[in-house]
CSV table of C-alpha atoms in Angstrom, one decimal:
chain,number,residue,atom,x,y,z
A,30,UNK,CA,0.0,0.0,0.0
A,31,UNK,CA,3.1,2.3,-0.2
A,32,UNK,CA,2.7,2.9,-3.9
A,33,UNK,CA,1.2,6.4,-4.6
A,34,UNK,CA,-2.5,6.0,-5.7
A,35,UNK,CA,-2.6,2.4,-4.5
A,36,UNK,CA,-6.2,1.1,-4.2
A,37,UNK,CA,-6.4,-2.2,-2.2
A,38,UNK,CA,-10.0,-2.7,-3.1
A,39,UNK,CA,-9.3,-2.5,-6.8
A,40,UNK,CA,-6.6,-5.1,-6.4
A,41,UNK,CA,-9.1,-7.4,-4.6
A,42,UNK,CA,-11.5,-6.9,-7.5
A,43,UNK,CA,-8.8,-7.6,-10.1
A,44,UNK,CA,-7.9,-10.9,-8.3
A,45,UNK,CA,-11.4,-12.2,-9.1
A,46,UNK,CA,-10.3,-12.4,-12.7
A,47,UNK,CA,-7.8,-15.0,-11.6
A,48,UNK,CA,-10.4,-16.8,-9.5
A,49,UNK,CA,-8.8,-15.6,-6.2
A,50,UNK,CA,-11.5,-14.5,-3.7
A,51,UNK,CA,-10.2,-12.9,-0.6
A,52,UNK,CA,-11.7,-13.3,2.8
A,53,UNK,CA,-13.2,-9.7,3.0
A,54,UNK,CA,-15.2,-10.6,-0.2
A,55,UNK,CA,-16.6,-13.9,1.4
A,56,UNK,CA,-13.7,-16.0,0.1
A,57,UNK,CA,-11.1,-18.2,1.7
A,58,UNK,CA,-7.9,-16.4,0.7
A,59,UNK,CA,-6.4,-14.3,3.5
A,60,UNK,CA,-5.4,-10.8,2.6
A,61,UNK,CA,-3.5,-8.1,4.7
A,62,UNK,CA,-2.8,-4.5,3.7
A,63,UNK,CA,0.9,-4.0,4.7
A,64,UNK,CA,3.4,-1.2,4.5
A,65,UNK,CA,7.1,-1.8,4.3
A,66,UNK,CA,7.8,1.9,4.9
A,67,UNK,CA,5.5,2.4,7.9
A,68,UNK,CA,5.4,-1.1,9.2
A,69,UNK,CA,1.7,-1.1,9.1
A,70,UNK,CA,-0.2,-4.3,9.8
A,71,UNK,CA,3.0,-6.5,10.0
A,72,UNK,CA,1.6,-7.9,13.2
A,73,UNK,CA,-1.6,-8.8,11.4
A,74,UNK,CA,0.4,-10.5,8.7
A,75,UNK,CA,2.2,-12.7,11.2
A,76,UNK,CA,-1.1,-13.6,12.8
A,77,UNK,CA,-2.6,-14.5,9.4
A,78,UNK,CA,0.3,-16.7,8.6
A,79,UNK,CA,0.1,-18.5,12.0
A,80,UNK,CA,-3.6,-18.9,11.6
A,81,UNK,CA,-3.3,-20.4,8.2
A,82,UNK,CA,-0.6,-22.7,9.4
A,83,UNK,CA,-2.8,-23.9,12.2
A,84,UNK,CA,-5.8,-24.4,10.0
A,85,UNK,CA,-3.8,-26.3,7.4
A,86,UNK,CA,-2.0,-28.2,10.1
A,87,UNK,CA,1.4,-27.3,8.8
A,88,UNK,CA,3.8,-29.1,11.2
A,89,UNK,CA,7.4,-30.2,11.3
A,90,UNK,CA,9.2,-32.5,13.7
A,91,UNK,CA,11.9,-30.6,15.5
A,92,UNK,CA,13.3,-33.7,17.2
A,93,UNK,CA,15.2,-35.2,14.2
A,94,UNK,CA,18.2,-34.5,12.0
A,95,UNK,CA,17.9,-31.2,10.2
A,96,UNK,CA,16.9,-30.8,6.6
A,97,UNK,CA,16.2,-27.8,4.5
A,98,UNK,CA,17.2,-25.7,1.5
A,99,UNK,CA,20.0,-23.2,0.7
A,100,UNK,CA,18.6,-19.8,0.0
A,101,UNK,CA,21.8,-18.0,-0.8
A,102,UNK,CA,25.6,-18.7,-0.6
A,103,UNK,CA,28.6,-16.4,-0.7
A,104,UNK,CA,32.4,-16.4,0.0
A,105,UNK,CA,33.0,-14.0,2.9
A,106,UNK,CA,36.5,-12.6,3.1
A,107,UNK,CA,36.7,-13.0,6.9
A,108,UNK,CA,34.4,-16.0,7.5
A,109,UNK,CA,35.0,-18.1,4.4
A,110,UNK,CA,32.1,-19.9,2.6
A,111,UNK,CA,28.7,-18.8,4.2
A,112,UNK,CA,25.3,-20.3,3.3
A,113,UNK,CA,22.0,-18.8,4.2
A,114,UNK,CA,19.7,-21.8,4.8
A,115,UNK,CA,16.1,-22.3,5.8
A,116,UNK,CA,15.5,-25.2,8.1
A,117,UNK,CA,12.4,-27.1,7.1
A,118,UNK,CA,12.5,-30.2,9.3
A,119,UNK,CA,14.4,-31.1,12.4
A,120,UNK,CA,16.8,-28.8,14.4
A,121,UNK,CA,20.2,-27.7,13.1
A,122,UNK,CA,22.8,-27.3,15.9
A,123,UNK,CA,26.3,-26.0,16.2
A,124,UNK,CA,28.7,-28.9,15.7
A,125,UNK,CA,26.4,-30.8,13.2
A,126,UNK,CA,27.9,-32.2,10.1
A,127,UNK,CA,25.8,-31.2,7.1
A,128,UNK,CA,25.9,-31.9,3.3
A,129,UNK,CA,24.7,-29.1,1.0
A,130,UNK,CA,24.5,-30.2,-2.6
A,131,UNK,CA,28.0,-31.2,-3.5
A,132,UNK,CA,29.6,-29.4,-0.5
A,133,UNK,CA,29.8,-30.3,3.2
A,134,UNK,CA,31.1,-28.9,6.5
A,135,UNK,CA,30.8,-29.0,10.2
A,136,UNK,CA,28.7,-26.2,11.6
A,137,UNK,CA,31.0,-23.8,13.3
A,138,UNK,CA,28.5,-21.1,14.0
A,139,UNK,CA,24.8,-20.2,13.3
A,140,UNK,CA,23.8,-16.5,12.8
A,141,UNK,CA,20.2,-15.5,13.0
A,142,UNK,CA,18.4,-12.8,10.9
A,143,UNK,CA,19.3,-10.2,13.5
A,144,UNK,CA,23.0,-10.9,13.3
A,145,UNK,CA,23.3,-12.7,16.6
A,146,UNK,CA,24.8,-16.1,17.2
A,147,UNK,CA,22.5,-18.9,18.1
A,148,UNK,CA,23.1,-22.5,19.2
A,149,UNK,CA,20.4,-24.1,17.2
A,150,UNK,CA,17.7,-23.4,14.6
A,151,UNK,CA,14.4,-25.2,14.4
A,152,UNK,CA,11.8,-25.6,11.6
A,153,UNK,CA,11.0,-22.5,9.5
A,154,UNK,CA,14.0,-20.6,11.0
A,155,UNK,CA,16.5,-19.0,8.6
A,156,UNK,CA,20.1,-18.9,9.6
A,157,UNK,CA,23.6,-18.3,8.2
A,158,UNK,CA,25.8,-21.3,8.5
A,159,UNK,CA,29.6,-21.0,8.9
A,160,UNK,CA,32.2,-23.8,8.7
A,161,UNK,CA,31.6,-25.1,5.2
A,162,UNK,CA,34.4,-26.5,2.9
A,163,UNK,CA,33.0,-24.8,-0.2
A,164,UNK,CA,30.3,-22.6,-1.5
A,165,UNK,CA,27.0,-24.5,-2.4
A,166,UNK,CA,24.6,-23.3,-5.0
A,167,UNK,CA,21.3,-21.5,-4.2
A,168,UNK,CA,18.5,-24.0,-4.2
A,169,UNK,CA,20.6,-26.9,-3.1
A,170,UNK,CA,19.0,-29.2,-0.4
A,171,UNK,CA,20.9,-29.7,2.8
A,172,UNK,CA,20.8,-32.4,5.4
A,173,UNK,CA,22.6,-33.3,8.6
A,174,UNK,CA,24.5,-36.6,8.5
A,175,UNK,CA,26.1,-38.8,11.2
A,176,UNK,CA,29.8,-38.5,10.4
A,177,UNK,CA,32.4,-36.8,8.3
A,178,UNK,CA,33.0,-40.0,6.4
A,179,UNK,CA,29.4,-40.1,5.4
A,180,UNK,CA,29.5,-36.5,4.3
A,181,UNK,CA,32.6,-37.0,2.2
A,182,UNK,CA,31.1,-40.1,0.6
A,183,UNK,CA,27.9,-38.3,-0.4
A,184,UNK,CA,29.6,-35.2,-1.8
A,185,UNK,CA,32.2,-37.3,-3.7
A,186,UNK,CA,29.4,-39.4,-5.2
A,187,UNK,CA,27.5,-36.2,-6.3
A,188,UNK,CA,30.6,-34.6,-7.8
A,189,UNK,CA,31.4,-37.8,-9.7
A,190,UNK,CA,27.8,-38.1,-10.9
A,191,UNK,CA,27.8,-34.5,-12.2
A,192,UNK,CA,31.2,-35.1,-13.9
A,193,UNK,CA,29.9,-38.3,-15.5
A,194,UNK,CA,26.8,-36.5,-16.8
A,195,UNK,CA,28.9,-33.8,-18.4
A,196,UNK,CA,31.2,-36.4,-20.0
A,197,UNK,CA,28.2,-38.5,-21.2
A,198,UNK,CA,26.5,-35.4,-22.6
A,199,UNK,CA,29.7,-34.5,-24.6
A,200,UNK,CA,30.3,-38.1,-25.8
A,201,UNK,CA,26.8,-39.1,-26.8
A,202,UNK,CA,26.4,-40.5,-30.3
A,203,UNK,CA,24.7,-37.7,-32.2
A,204,UNK,CA,21.3,-38.3,-33.8
A,205,UNK,CA,20.5,-36.8,-37.2
A,206,UNK,CA,18.4,-34.1,-35.6
A,207,UNK,CA,21.3,-33.2,-33.2
A,208,UNK,CA,23.7,-33.0,-36.2
A,209,UNK,CA,21.3,-30.7,-38.1
A,210,UNK,CA,20.9,-28.5,-35.0
A,211,UNK,CA,24.7,-28.4,-34.6
A,212,UNK,CA,25.2,-27.5,-38.2
A,213,UNK,CA,22.7,-24.6,-37.8
A,214,UNK,CA,24.4,-23.4,-34.7
A,215,UNK,CA,27.9,-23.6,-36.1
A,216,UNK,CA,27.2,-20.4,-38.0
A,217,UNK,CA,26.3,-18.6,-34.8
A,218,UNK,CA,29.0,-16.4,-33.2
A,219,UNK,CA,29.7,-16.9,-29.6
A,220,UNK,CA,30.7,-14.3,-26.9
A,221,UNK,CA,32.6,-16.3,-24.2
A,222,UNK,CA,32.2,-14.9,-20.7
A,223,UNK,CA,33.6,-15.8,-17.2
A,224,UNK,CA,31.3,-14.5,-14.4
A,225,UNK,CA,32.5,-13.9,-10.8
A,226,UNK,CA,30.2,-12.4,-8.2
A,227,UNK,CA,29.8,-11.9,-4.4
A,228,UNK,CA,26.9,-14.3,-4.0
A,229,UNK,CA,25.6,-17.4,-5.9
A,230,UNK,CA,22.3,-15.8,-6.6
A,231,UNK,CA,24.0,-12.9,-8.5
A,232,UNK,CA,26.0,-15.5,-10.6
A,233,UNK,CA,22.7,-17.2,-11.6
A,234,UNK,CA,20.9,-13.9,-12.3
A,235,UNK,CA,23.7,-12.6,-14.5
A,236,UNK,CA,24.1,-15.9,-16.3
A,237,UNK,CA,20.3,-16.1,-17.0
A,238,UNK,CA,20.2,-12.5,-18.2
A,239,UNK,CA,23.1,-13.0,-20.6
A,240,UNK,CA,21.6,-16.2,-22.0
A,241,UNK,CA,18.4,-14.4,-22.8
A,242,UNK,CA,20.4,-11.9,-25.0
A,243,UNK,CA,21.2,-14.6,-27.5
A,244,UNK,CA,19.8,-14.8,-31.0
A,245,UNK,CA,20.2,-17.2,-34.0
A,246,UNK,CA,23.3,-15.2,-35.0
A,247,UNK,CA,25.1,-14.4,-31.8
A,248,UNK,CA,25.0,-15.7,-28.2
A,249,UNK,CA,26.7,-15.2,-24.9
A,250,UNK,CA,28.4,-18.4,-23.5
A,251,UNK,CA,29.2,-18.5,-19.8
A,252,UNK,CA,32.3,-20.7,-19.7
A,253,UNK,CA,32.4,-20.5,-15.9
A,254,UNK,CA,30.5,-18.8,-13.0
A,255,UNK,CA,31.7,-18.7,-9.4
A,256,UNK,CA,31.6,-16.9,-6.1
A,257,UNK,CA,34.5,-14.9,-4.6
A,258,UNK,CA,37.4,-12.8,-5.7
A,259,UNK,CA,38.9,-13.2,-9.1
A,260,UNK,CA,42.0,-15.5,-8.9
A,261,UNK,CA,44.9,-16.3,-11.1
A,262,UNK,CA,43.2,-19.6,-12.1
A,263,UNK,CA,40.1,-17.6,-13.3
A,264,UNK,CA,42.4,-15.5,-15.5
A,265,UNK,CA,44.1,-18.6,-16.9
A,266,UNK,CA,40.8,-20.2,-17.7
A,267,UNK,CA,39.5,-17.0,-19.4
A,268,UNK,CA,42.7,-16.7,-21.4
A,269,UNK,CA,42.5,-20.3,-22.6
A,270,UNK,CA,38.8,-19.9,-23.7
A,271,UNK,CA,39.2,-16.4,-25.1
A,272,UNK,CA,36.7,-15.1,-22.5
A,273,UNK,CA,36.2,-11.7,-20.9
A,274,UNK,CA,36.0,-11.7,-17.1
A,275,UNK,CA,32.9,-9.9,-15.7
A,276,UNK,CA,33.1,-9.2,-12.0
A,277,UNK,CA,30.1,-8.2,-9.9
A,278,UNK,CA,30.9,-6.7,-6.5
A,279,UNK,CA,34.2,-8.5,-6.4
A,280,UNK,CA,37.8,-7.5,-7.3
A,281,UNK,CA,40.8,-9.4,-8.6
A,282,UNK,CA,43.6,-10.3,-6.2
A,283,UNK,CA,47.2,-9.2,-6.9
A,284,UNK,CA,48.2,-12.5,-8.7
A,285,UNK,CA,45.1,-12.2,-10.9
A,286,UNK,CA,45.9,-8.6,-11.8
A,287,UNK,CA,49.4,-9.5,-12.8
A,288,UNK,CA,48.2,-12.5,-14.8
A,289,UNK,CA,45.7,-10.3,-16.6
A,290,UNK,CA,48.4,-7.8,-17.5
A,291,UNK,CA,50.6,-10.6,-18.9
A,292,UNK,CA,47.9,-12.3,-20.9
A,293,UNK,CA,45.9,-9.3,-22.0
A,294,UNK,CA,42.7,-10.8,-20.5
A,295,UNK,CA,40.2,-8.1,-19.9
A,296,UNK,CA,38.6,-7.8,-16.4
A,297,UNK,CA,35.5,-5.6,-16.1
A,298,UNK,CA,34.1,-4.8,-12.7
A,299,UNK,CA,30.5,-3.7,-12.0
A,300,UNK,CA,28.2,-2.9,-9.1
A,301,UNK,CA,25.0,-2.7,-11.0
A,302,UNK,CA,23.8,-5.8,-13.0
A,303,UNK,CA,22.0,-3.7,-15.6
A,304,UNK,CA,25.2,-2.0,-16.5
A,305,UNK,CA,26.9,-5.3,-17.0
A,306,UNK,CA,24.1,-6.7,-19.2
A,307,UNK,CA,24.0,-3.5,-21.2
A,308,UNK,CA,27.8,-3.6,-21.9
A,309,UNK,CA,27.6,-7.3,-23.0
A,310,UNK,CA,24.6,-6.4,-25.2
A,311,UNK,CA,26.5,-3.6,-26.9
A,312,UNK,CA,29.5,-5.9,-27.4
A,313,UNK,CA,27.3,-8.7,-28.9
A,314,UNK,CA,25.6,-6.2,-31.2
A,315,UNK,CA,29.0,-5.4,-32.6
A,316,UNK,CA,29.4,-9.1,-33.5
A,317,UNK,CA,26.3,-9.0,-35.6
A,318,UNK,CA,26.8,-8.8,-39.3
A,319,UNK,CA,25.7,-5.4,-40.5
A,320,UNK,CA,22.3,-5.2,-42.3
A,321,UNK,CA,22.6,-4.4,-46.0
A,322,UNK,CA,20.1,-1.8,-47.4
A,323,UNK,CA,19.9,-1.6,-51.2
A,324,UNK,CA,18.4,1.4,-52.9
A,325,UNK,CA,17.7,1.4,-56.7
A,326,UNK,CA,18.9,4.6,-58.3
A,327,UNK,CA,17.9,4.1,-61.9
A,328,UNK,CA,17.8,1.8,-64.9
A,329,UNK,CA,19.2,2.0,-68.5
A,330,UNK,CA,18.9,0.1,-71.7
A,331,UNK,CA,21.9,-0.9,-73.9
A,332,UNK,CA,21.3,0.5,-77.4
A,333,UNK,CA,24.6,-0.5,-79.0
A,334,UNK,CA,27.9,-2.0,-78.0
A,335,UNK,CA,31.2,-0.4,-79.1
A,336,UNK,CA,34.7,-1.8,-78.9
A,337,UNK,CA,37.3,0.8,-77.9
A,338,UNK,CA,41.0,0.0,-77.7
A,339,UNK,CA,42.6,0.3,-74.2
A,340,UNK,CA,39.1,0.3,-72.7
A,341,UNK,CA,37.4,-2.7,-74.2
A,342,UNK,CA,33.6,-2.9,-74.7
A,343,UNK,CA,31.6,0.2,-74.0
A,344,UNK,CA,27.8,0.1,-74.0
A,345,UNK,CA,25.9,3.0,-75.6
A,346,UNK,CA,22.8,3.4,-73.3
A,347,UNK,CA,19.8,5.5,-72.7
A,348,UNK,CA,18.7,6.1,-69.0
A,349,UNK,CA,15.1,4.9,-68.8
A,350,UNK,CA,14.4,6.1,-65.3
A,351,UNK,CA,16.1,7.6,-62.3
A,352,UNK,CA,19.8,8.3,-62.4
A,353,UNK,CA,23.0,6.4,-63.1
A,354,UNK,CA,26.1,7.3,-61.1
A,355,UNK,CA,29.7,6.3,-61.7
A,356,UNK,CA,31.2,4.2,-58.9
A,357,UNK,CA,27.9,2.7,-57.8
A,358,UNK,CA,26.9,-0.9,-58.0
A,359,UNK,CA,25.2,-2.2,-61.2
A,360,UNK,CA,23.4,-5.3,-62.4
A,361,UNK,CA,23.4,-6.5,-66.0
A,362,UNK,CA,20.0,-8.1,-66.8
A,363,UNK,CA,19.4,-10.2,-69.9
A,364,UNK,CA,16.0,-11.8,-70.6
A,365,UNK,CA,15.0,-10.9,-67.0
A,366,UNK,CA,17.9,-12.8,-65.6
A,367,UNK,CA,20.8,-11.2,-63.7
A,368,UNK,CA,24.0,-12.3,-65.4
A,369,UNK,CA,26.5,-9.9,-63.7
A,370,UNK,CA,26.8,-7.7,-60.7
A,371,UNK,CA,29.6,-5.3,-60.3
A,372,UNK,CA,30.7,-1.7,-60.3
A,373,UNK,CA,30.2,1.0,-63.0
A,374,UNK,CA,33.8,2.0,-63.8
A,375,UNK,CA,33.2,4.4,-66.8
A,376,UNK,CA,30.3,6.8,-67.4
A,377,UNK,CA,30.6,9.3,-70.3
A,378,UNK,CA,28.4,11.9,-72.0
A,379,UNK,CA,29.8,12.3,-75.5
A,380,UNK,CA,33.6,12.5,-74.9
A,381,UNK,CA,33.4,13.7,-71.3
A,382,UNK,CA,33.6,11.6,-68.2
A,383,UNK,CA,30.7,12.5,-65.9
A,384,UNK,CA,29.6,11.6,-62.4
A,385,UNK,CA,25.9,10.9,-63.2
A,386,UNK,CA,23.4,10.8,-66.1
A,387,UNK,CA,19.7,11.7,-65.7
A,388,UNK,CA,16.5,10.1,-67.1
A,389,UNK,CA,16.2,10.4,-71.0
A,390,UNK,CA,19.9,11.1,-71.6
A,391,UNK,CA,22.2,8.9,-73.5
A,392,UNK,CA,25.6,7.8,-72.2
A,393,UNK,CA,28.5,5.4,-72.6
A,394,UNK,CA,29.1,2.8,-69.8
A,395,UNK,CA,31.7,0.2,-69.1
A,396,UNK,CA,31.9,-2.3,-66.2
A,397,UNK,CA,34.8,-3.1,-64.0
A,398,UNK,CA,36.4,-6.4,-65.1
A,399,UNK,CA,33.4,-7.4,-67.3
A,400,UNK,CA,33.0,-7.3,-71.1
A,401,UNK,CA,30.1,-9.5,-72.1
A,402,UNK,CA,27.6,-6.7,-73.1
A,403,UNK,CA,24.9,-7.1,-75.7
A,404,UNK,CA,22.3,-4.9,-77.3
A,405,UNK,CA,19.0,-5.0,-75.5
A,406,UNK,CA,20.5,-5.7,-72.1
A,407,UNK,CA,19.0,-3.8,-69.1
A,408,UNK,CA,21.3,-2.1,-66.6
A,409,UNK,CA,20.1,-1.5,-63.1
A,410,UNK,CA,22.2,1.0,-61.0
A,411,UNK,CA,21.8,0.8,-57.2
A,412,UNK,CA,23.5,1.9,-54.0
A,413,UNK,CA,24.4,-0.4,-51.0
A,414,UNK,CA,24.3,1.0,-47.5
A,415,UNK,CA,25.7,-1.0,-44.5
A,416,UNK,CA,23.6,-0.4,-41.3
A,417,UNK,CA,24.9,-1.4,-37.8
A,418,UNK,CA,22.4,-3.7,-36.0
A,419,UNK,CA,21.6,-4.0,-32.4
A,420,UNK,CA,20.1,-6.7,-30.3
């Protein structure tokens, strides 16, 4: 309700179009008018959520091993890999060994949403987890396990499974349809990019935004995406794949800067995602082949063909319409078939070389590197303009 001119009743009415009937209109869907600026009705929102949970009997067992989902993950300079998780079942405690996707760790500390340390987190409680061996991906499931050996076993299996899937995908015997698709895509230009950001969610958002820029002619290809500062290995990978490094809210370390200077690999840093996407869009637009616009200037008919020493064949013509200009592109048309396309090298009126000849005037023409001219041929003069394209 903070938006100027906001009308909650109008919103309730519009919801009817989507078959959503709110409680104030004799429906079953709860609705609360809340203000993020003033804090209006936040207590009522909490009451409504608790009431709905009670009516729907939404329950979780706190007396079991913790399970939940990773909401966000980042590489903190002072604290190492940090994952923001939402506990869905059980209770997560300091000292628990947990597996998050293909990463694992022993919980060293739990930080609540107010920034304070807590010893445990029950169902529906969001916390930051410290003590991980690596940065998981947003959306990964997590679960507490009984031992480090079990955690290593699970993560190694998941990493091996992912690696095998990548190898299998690359080595599959191509079907005819895959081969045709590959042939069609081979003509497409690629813009290789390596993305580094402060949190996993930013990496995913940037990668998705860049993939949407692609067309049938040019596409962005994210060769690698990761969380944390730009390292020397990132520069080496970018150099090997011919990629540009795009950094969002992170900076290169000293070794990475030195490696970048040696290899000439470009590192671009951003603090606004839209600026990053706009820059890539502009670069990809430059990879598009320019659009060719053709404008017909005029047509002429060959009345007679003369052979002149040192020049070769010259066509005596009359301009039927428009204008014919020296240096422009021309087509030679015989029996309605284009038999030659080239450049008009000579254009004369009587004995004088001229730049252009208007409708109704007679002139002499010769083509650059072409001599097969015959009486009755049609000559079409046109200009070609190259236009830069944008995505």
